[in-house]
């Protein structure tokens, strides 16, 4: 198993609440990911809308719509299911958010790099 990189303490993610952004490299480019909690589970995605590759949050860490049931792109209103990242409506038309493997252990949330998503190199 590859290294686990800390995102935040588990308590920083509340159900349907603010998310936590973190820096990473996606396909060789600087990018951000984000972690949220939904159905009691920490989940993370690349912070890039499937419609147009821009960041989703309208204020830093604010990824959910007003109901706390969907992740929403602040620019064009694309909405995604938080449990899968699949488009649920709007201009994303069958697209999905790029998931990031998350491990929650010892009161912390970590992400796991893969072939496309890697740690930021100083």
CSV table of N, CA and C in Angstrom, one decimal:
chain,number,residue,atom,x,y,z
A,1,UNK,N,0.8,-1.2,0.0
A,1,UNK,CA,0.0,0.0,0.0
A,1,UNK,C,0.9,1.2,0.0
A,2,UNK,N,0.5,2.2,-0.8
A,2,UNK,CA,1.3,3.4,-0.8
A,2,UNK,C,1.1,4.3,0.4
A,3,UNK,N,1.8,5.3,0.5
A,3,UNK,CA,1.8,6.2,1.7
A,3,UNK,C,0.4,6.8,1.9
A,4,UNK,N,0.1,7.1,3.1
A,4,UNK,CA,-1.2,7.8,3.5
A,4,UNK,C,-0.8,9.2,3.9
A,5,UNK,N,-1.5,10.2,3.3
A,5,UNK,CA,-1.1,11.6,3.6
A,5,UNK,C,-2.3,12.3,4.4
A,6,UNK,N,-1.9,12.9,5.5
A,6,UNK,CA,-3.0,13.4,6.3
A,6,UNK,C,-3.7,14.6,5.6
A,7,UNK,N,-5.1,14.6,5.8
A,7,UNK,CA,-5.9,15.7,5.4
A,7,UNK,C,-6.3,16.6,6.5
A,8,UNK,N,-6.9,16.0,7.6
A,8,UNK,CA,-7.4,16.7,8.7
A,8,UNK,C,-7.8,15.8,9.8
A,9,UNK,N,-8.0,16.3,11.1
A,9,UNK,CA,-8.6,15.5,12.1
A,9,UNK,C,-10.0,15.1,11.7
A,10,UNK,N,-10.4,13.9,12.1
A,10,UNK,CA,-11.8,13.4,11.7
A,10,UNK,C,-12.9,14.4,12.1
A,11,UNK,N,-12.7,15.1,13.3
A,11,UNK,CA,-13.7,16.0,13.8
A,11,UNK,C,-13.9,17.3,13.0
A,12,UNK,N,-12.9,17.5,12.0
A,12,UNK,CA,-13.1,18.7,11.2
A,12,UNK,C,-14.1,18.5,10.1
A,13,UNK,N,-14.6,17.3,9.9
A,13,UNK,CA,-15.6,17.0,8.9
A,13,UNK,C,-16.9,16.6,9.5
A,14,UNK,N,-17.9,17.5,9.4
A,14,UNK,CA,-19.2,17.3,10.0
A,14,UNK,C,-20.2,16.9,8.9
A,15,UNK,N,-21.1,16.1,9.2
A,15,UNK,CA,-22.1,15.5,8.3
A,15,UNK,C,-22.7,16.6,7.4
A,16,UNK,N,-22.5,16.5,6.1
A,16,UNK,CA,-23.1,17.5,5.2
A,16,UNK,C,-22.6,18.9,5.4
A,17,UNK,N,-21.5,19.1,6.1
A,17,UNK,CA,-21.0,20.4,6.4
A,17,UNK,C,-19.8,20.8,5.6
A,18,UNK,N,-19.1,21.8,6.1
A,18,UNK,CA,-17.9,22.3,5.4
A,18,UNK,C,-16.9,21.1,5.1
A,19,UNK,N,-16.3,21.2,4.0
A,19,UNK,CA,-15.3,20.3,3.6
A,19,UNK,C,-13.9,20.9,3.9
A,20,UNK,N,-12.9,20.1,3.7
A,20,UNK,CA,-11.5,20.5,3.8
A,20,UNK,C,-10.8,20.3,2.5
A,21,UNK,N,-10.2,21.4,2.0
A,21,UNK,CA,-9.4,21.3,0.8
A,21,UNK,C,-8.0,20.9,1.1
A,22,UNK,N,-7.3,20.2,0.2
A,22,UNK,CA,-5.9,19.9,0.3
A,22,UNK,C,-5.2,19.9,-1.0
A,23,UNK,N,-4.0,20.2,-1.0
A,23,UNK,CA,-3.2,20.3,-2.3
A,23,UNK,C,-2.7,18.9,-2.7
A,24,UNK,N,-2.6,18.8,-4.0
A,24,UNK,CA,-2.1,17.6,-4.6
A,24,UNK,C,-1.7,17.9,-6.0
A,25,UNK,N,-1.2,16.9,-6.7
A,25,UNK,CA,-0.8,17.0,-8.1
A,25,UNK,C,-1.7,16.0,-8.9
A,26,UNK,N,-2.4,16.5,-9.9
A,26,UNK,CA,-3.3,15.7,-10.7
A,26,UNK,C,-2.7,15.6,-12.1
A,27,UNK,N,-2.3,14.5,-12.6
A,27,UNK,CA,-1.7,14.4,-13.9
A,27,UNK,C,-0.6,15.3,-14.2
A,28,UNK,N,0.2,15.6,-13.1
A,28,UNK,CA,1.4,16.5,-13.3
A,28,UNK,C,1.1,17.9,-13.1
A,29,UNK,N,-0.2,18.3,-12.8
A,29,UNK,CA,-0.5,19.7,-12.6
A,29,UNK,C,-1.0,20.0,-11.2
A,30,UNK,N,-0.6,21.2,-10.7
A,30,UNK,CA,-1.1,21.5,-9.3
A,30,UNK,C,-2.6,21.5,-9.3
A,31,UNK,N,-3.2,21.0,-8.3
A,31,UNK,CA,-4.6,20.9,-8.1
A,31,UNK,C,-5.0,20.8,-6.6
A,32,UNK,N,-6.3,20.8,-6.3
A,32,UNK,CA,-6.7,20.6,-5.0
A,32,UNK,C,-7.7,19.4,-5.0
A,33,UNK,N,-7.8,18.8,-3.8
A,33,UNK,CA,-8.8,17.8,-3.6
A,33,UNK,C,-9.6,18.3,-2.4
A,34,UNK,N,-10.7,17.6,-2.1
A,34,UNK,CA,-11.5,18.0,-1.0
A,34,UNK,C,-12.1,16.8,-0.3
A,35,UNK,N,-12.2,16.9,1.0
A,35,UNK,CA,-12.8,15.8,1.8
A,35,UNK,C,-14.1,16.4,2.5
A,36,UNK,N,-15.1,15.5,2.5
A,36,UNK,CA,-16.4,15.9,3.2
A,36,UNK,C,-16.9,14.6,3.9
A,37,UNK,N,-17.9,14.8,4.8
A,37,UNK,CA,-18.5,13.7,5.5
A,37,UNK,C,-19.9,13.6,5.0
A,38,UNK,N,-20.3,12.4,4.6
A,38,UNK,CA,-21.7,12.1,4.2
A,38,UNK,C,-22.1,10.7,4.6
A,39,UNK,N,-23.3,10.5,5.2
A,39,UNK,CA,-23.7,9.2,5.7
A,39,UNK,C,-22.6,8.7,6.7
A,40,UNK,N,-22.0,9.6,7.4
A,40,UNK,CA,-21.1,9.2,8.4
A,40,UNK,C,-19.7,8.8,7.9
A,41,UNK,N,-19.5,8.9,6.6
A,41,UNK,CA,-18.2,8.4,6.0
A,41,UNK,C,-17.5,9.6,5.4
A,42,UNK,N,-16.2,9.6,5.7
A,42,UNK,CA,-15.3,10.6,5.0
A,42,UNK,C,-15.1,10.2,3.6
A,43,UNK,N,-15.3,11.1,2.7
A,43,UNK,CA,-15.1,10.9,1.2
A,43,UNK,C,-14.3,12.0,0.6
A,44,UNK,N,-13.6,11.7,-0.4
A,44,UNK,CA,-12.8,12.8,-1.0
A,44,UNK,C,-12.8,12.7,-2.5
A,45,UNK,N,-12.7,13.9,-3.2
A,45,UNK,CA,-12.7,14.0,-4.6
A,45,UNK,C,-11.7,15.0,-5.1
A,46,UNK,N,-11.3,14.9,-6.3
A,46,UNK,CA,-10.6,16.0,-7.0
A,46,UNK,C,-11.5,17.2,-7.1
A,47,UNK,N,-11.0,18.3,-6.8
A,47,UNK,CA,-11.8,19.6,-6.8
A,47,UNK,C,-11.9,20.1,-8.2
A,48,UNK,N,-12.6,19.4,-9.0
A,48,UNK,CA,-12.7,19.7,-10.5
A,48,UNK,C,-14.0,19.3,-11.0
A,49,UNK,N,-14.8,20.2,-11.4
A,49,UNK,CA,-16.2,19.9,-12.0
A,49,UNK,C,-16.0,19.0,-13.2
A,50,UNK,N,-17.0,18.1,-13.4
A,50,UNK,CA,-17.0,17.2,-14.6
A,50,UNK,C,-17.4,18.0,-15.8
A,51,UNK,N,-18.1,19.1,-15.6
A,51,UNK,CA,-18.7,19.9,-16.7
A,51,UNK,C,-17.6,20.8,-17.4
A,52,UNK,N,-17.0,21.6,-16.5
A,52,UNK,CA,-15.9,22.5,-16.9
A,52,UNK,C,-14.8,22.3,-15.8
A,53,UNK,N,-13.6,22.1,-16.1
A,53,UNK,CA,-12.6,21.7,-15.1
A,53,UNK,C,-12.2,22.9,-14.2
A,54,UNK,N,-13.2,23.4,-13.4
A,54,UNK,CA,-12.9,24.4,-12.4
A,54,UNK,C,-13.3,23.9,-11.0
A,55,UNK,N,-12.8,24.6,-10.0
A,55,UNK,CA,-13.1,24.1,-8.6
A,55,UNK,C,-14.5,24.3,-8.3
A,56,UNK,N,-15.0,23.4,-7.4
A,56,UNK,CA,-16.5,23.4,-7.1
A,56,UNK,C,-16.9,24.5,-6.0
A,57,UNK,N,-16.1,24.6,-5.0
A,57,UNK,CA,-16.5,25.4,-3.8
A,57,UNK,C,-16.7,26.9,-4.1
A,58,UNK,N,-17.8,27.4,-3.6
A,58,UNK,CA,-18.1,28.8,-3.8
A,58,UNK,C,-17.5,29.7,-2.8
A,59,UNK,N,-17.3,29.2,-1.6
A,59,UNK,CA,-16.4,29.8,-0.5
A,59,UNK,C,-15.6,28.6,-0.1
A,60,UNK,N,-14.4,28.9,0.3
A,60,UNK,CA,-13.4,27.8,0.7
A,60,UNK,C,-14.1,26.8,1.6
A,61,UNK,N,-14.1,25.5,1.2
A,61,UNK,CA,-14.7,24.4,2.0
A,61,UNK,C,-16.2,24.2,1.9
A,62,UNK,N,-16.9,25.1,1.1
A,62,UNK,CA,-18.3,25.0,1.0
A,62,UNK,C,-18.7,24.3,-0.3
A,63,UNK,N,-18.9,22.9,-0.2
A,63,UNK,CA,-19.1,22.1,-1.4
A,63,UNK,C,-20.6,21.6,-1.5
A,64,UNK,N,-21.3,21.5,-0.3
A,64,UNK,CA,-22.7,21.1,-0.3
A,64,UNK,C,-23.6,22.2,-0.7
A,65,UNK,N,-24.8,21.7,-1.3
A,65,UNK,CA,-25.8,22.7,-1.6
A,65,UNK,C,-26.5,23.0,-0.2
A,66,UNK,N,-27.5,23.9,-0.3
A,66,UNK,CA,-28.1,24.3,1.0
A,66,UNK,C,-28.8,23.2,1.8
A,67,UNK,N,-29.2,22.1,1.1
A,67,UNK,CA,-29.8,21.0,1.8
A,67,UNK,C,-28.8,20.1,2.5
A,68,UNK,N,-27.5,20.1,2.1
A,68,UNK,CA,-26.5,19.2,2.6
A,68,UNK,C,-26.6,17.8,2.0
A,69,UNK,N,-27.4,17.7,0.9
A,69,UNK,CA,-27.6,16.4,0.3
A,69,UNK,C,-26.8,16.2,-1.0
A,70,UNK,N,-26.3,17.3,-1.6
A,70,UNK,CA,-25.6,17.2,-2.9
A,70,UNK,C,-24.4,18.0,-2.8
A,71,UNK,N,-23.3,17.6,-3.5
A,71,UNK,CA,-22.2,18.5,-3.8
A,71,UNK,C,-22.5,19.3,-5.0
A,72,UNK,N,-22.2,20.6,-5.0
A,72,UNK,CA,-22.6,21.5,-6.0
A,72,UNK,C,-21.5,22.3,-6.5
A,73,UNK,N,-21.4,22.5,-7.9
A,73,UNK,CA,-20.4,23.4,-8.5
A,73,UNK,C,-21.0,24.8,-8.4
A,74,UNK,N,-20.2,25.7,-7.8
A,74,UNK,CA,-20.6,27.0,-7.6
A,74,UNK,C,-20.8,27.8,-8.9
A,75,UNK,N,-20.2,27.4,-10.0
A,75,UNK,CA,-20.2,28.2,-11.2
A,75,UNK,C,-21.4,27.9,-12.0
A,76,UNK,N,-21.7,26.7,-12.3
A,76,UNK,CA,-22.8,26.4,-13.3
A,76,UNK,C,-23.9,25.5,-12.6
A,77,UNK,N,-23.8,25.2,-11.3
A,77,UNK,CA,-24.8,24.5,-10.7
A,77,UNK,C,-24.9,23.0,-10.9
A,78,UNK,N,-23.9,22.4,-11.4
A,78,UNK,CA,-23.9,21.0,-11.5
A,78,UNK,C,-23.9,20.4,-10.1
A,79,UNK,N,-24.7,19.3,-10.0
A,79,UNK,CA,-24.9,18.7,-8.6
A,79,UNK,C,-24.4,17.2,-8.7
A,80,UNK,N,-23.8,16.8,-7.7
A,80,UNK,CA,-23.2,15.4,-7.6
A,80,UNK,C,-23.7,14.7,-6.4
A,81,UNK,N,-23.8,13.4,-6.5
A,81,UNK,CA,-24.1,12.6,-5.3
A,81,UNK,C,-22.9,12.4,-4.4
A,82,UNK,N,-22.9,12.8,-3.2
A,82,UNK,CA,-21.7,12.8,-2.3
A,82,UNK,C,-21.2,11.4,-2.1
A,83,UNK,N,-22.0,10.4,-2.2
A,83,UNK,CA,-21.6,9.0,-1.9
A,83,UNK,C,-20.8,8.4,-3.1
A,84,UNK,N,-21.0,8.9,-4.3
A,84,UNK,CA,-20.4,8.3,-5.5
A,84,UNK,C,-19.7,9.3,-6.4
A,85,UNK,N,-20.0,10.6,-6.3
A,85,UNK,CA,-19.5,11.6,-7.2
A,85,UNK,C,-20.2,11.6,-8.5
A,86,UNK,N,-21.2,10.8,-8.7
A,86,UNK,CA,-21.9,10.8,-10.0
A,86,UNK,C,-22.8,12.0,-10.1
A,87,UNK,N,-22.9,12.6,-11.3
A,87,UNK,CA,-23.7,13.7,-11.6
A,87,UNK,C,-25.2,13.4,-11.4
A,88,UNK,N,-25.9,14.3,-10.6
A,88,UNK,CA,-27.3,14.1,-10.3
A,88,UNK,C,-28.1,15.1,-11.0
A,89,UNK,N,-27.5,16.1,-11.7
A,89,UNK,CA,-28.3,17.1,-12.4
A,89,UNK,C,-27.4,18.3,-12.8
A,90,UNK,N,-28.0,19.1,-13.7
A,90,UNK,CA,-27.2,20.2,-14.2
A,90,UNK,C,-26.4,19.8,-15.4
A,91,UNK,N,-25.4,20.7,-15.7
A,91,UNK,CA,-24.7,20.5,-17.0
A,91,UNK,C,-23.6,19.4,-17.0
A,92,UNK,N,-23.5,18.7,-15.9
A,92,UNK,CA,-22.4,17.7,-15.9
A,92,UNK,C,-22.8,16.4,-16.8
A,93,UNK,N,-24.1,16.3,-17.1
A,93,UNK,CA,-24.5,15.2,-18.0
A,93,UNK,C,-23.9,13.9,-18.0
A,94,UNK,N,-24.1,13.2,-16.9
A,94,UNK,CA,-23.6,11.8,-16.8
A,94,UNK,C,-22.1,11.7,-16.4
A,95,UNK,N,-21.5,12.9,-16.1
A,95,UNK,CA,-20.1,12.9,-15.7
A,95,UNK,C,-20.0,12.5,-14.2
A,96,UNK,N,-18.8,12.4,-13.7
A,96,UNK,CA,-18.6,12.2,-12.3
A,96,UNK,C,-17.4,12.8,-11.8
A,97,UNK,N,-17.3,13.1,-10.5
A,97,UNK,CA,-16.1,13.6,-9.9
A,97,UNK,C,-15.1,12.5,-9.8
A,98,UNK,N,-13.8,12.9,-9.8
A,98,UNK,CA,-12.7,11.9,-9.7
A,98,UNK,C,-12.5,11.6,-8.2
A,99,UNK,N,-12.9,10.3,-7.8
A,99,UNK,CA,-12.7,10.0,-6.4
A,99,UNK,C,-11.3,9.9,-6.0
A,100,UNK,N,-11.0,10.1,-4.7
A,100,UNK,CA,-9.7,10.0,-4.1
A,100,UNK,C,-9.9,9.0,-2.9
A,101,UNK,N,-9.1,8.0,-2.9
A,101,UNK,CA,-9.1,7.0,-1.8
A,101,UNK,C,-8.8,7.7,-0.4
A,102,UNK,N,-9.7,7.4,0.5
A,102,UNK,CA,-9.6,8.0,1.9
A,102,UNK,C,-9.6,6.9,2.9
A,103,UNK,N,-8.7,7.1,3.9
A,103,UNK,CA,-8.7,6.2,5.0
A,103,UNK,C,-8.9,7.0,6.3
A,104,UNK,N,-9.8,6.6,7.2
A,104,UNK,CA,-10.0,7.3,8.4
A,104,UNK,C,-9.5,6.4,9.5
A,105,UNK,N,-8.5,6.8,10.3
A,105,UNK,CA,-7.9,6.0,11.3
A,105,UNK,C,-7.3,6.9,12.4
A,106,UNK,N,-7.4,6.4,13.6
A,106,UNK,CA,-6.8,7.1,14.8
A,106,UNK,C,-7.2,8.6,14.9
A,107,UNK,N,-8.4,8.9,14.6
A,107,UNK,CA,-8.9,10.2,14.7
A,107,UNK,C,-8.5,11.2,13.6
A,108,UNK,N,-7.9,10.6,12.5
A,108,UNK,CA,-7.5,11.4,11.4
A,108,UNK,C,-8.0,10.9,10.1
A,109,UNK,N,-8.1,11.8,9.1
A,109,UNK,CA,-8.5,11.5,7.7
A,109,UNK,C,-7.3,11.6,6.8
A,110,UNK,N,-7.0,10.6,6.1
A,110,UNK,CA,-5.8,10.5,5.2
A,110,UNK,C,-6.3,10.3,3.7
A,111,UNK,N,-5.5,10.7,2.8
A,111,UNK,CA,-5.8,10.3,1.4
A,111,UNK,C,-4.6,9.5,0.9
A,112,UNK,N,-4.9,8.6,-0.1
A,112,UNK,CA,-3.9,7.7,-0.6
A,112,UNK,C,-3.7,8.1,-2.1
A,113,UNK,N,-2.4,8.4,-2.4
A,113,UNK,CA,-2.1,8.7,-3.8
A,113,UNK,C,-2.3,7.5,-4.7
A,114,UNK,N,-2.4,7.7,-6.0
A,114,UNK,CA,-2.5,6.7,-7.0
A,114,UNK,C,-1.7,7.1,-8.3
A,115,UNK,N,-1.9,6.4,-9.4
A,115,UNK,CA,-1.1,6.7,-10.6
A,115,UNK,C,-1.4,8.1,-11.1
A,116,UNK,N,-2.5,8.7,-10.9
A,116,UNK,CA,-2.9,10.0,-11.4
A,116,UNK,C,-2.7,11.1,-10.4
A,117,UNK,N,-3.1,10.8,-9.1
A,117,UNK,CA,-3.1,11.8,-8.1
A,117,UNK,C,-1.9,11.5,-7.1
A,118,UNK,N,-1.0,12.5,-7.0
A,118,UNK,CA,0.2,12.3,-6.3
A,118,UNK,C,0.4,13.5,-5.3
A,119,UNK,N,1.2,13.3,-4.3
A,119,UNK,CA,1.5,14.5,-3.4
A,119,UNK,C,2.2,15.6,-4.1
A,120,UNK,N,2.0,16.8,-3.6
A,120,UNK,CA,2.7,18.0,-4.1
A,120,UNK,C,4.1,17.8,-3.8
A,121,UNK,N,5.0,18.1,-4.7
A,121,UNK,CA,6.4,18.0,-4.5
A,121,UNK,C,6.9,19.5,-4.3
A,122,UNK,N,7.7,19.6,-3.2
A,122,UNK,CA,8.2,20.9,-2.9
A,122,UNK,C,9.3,21.3,-3.9
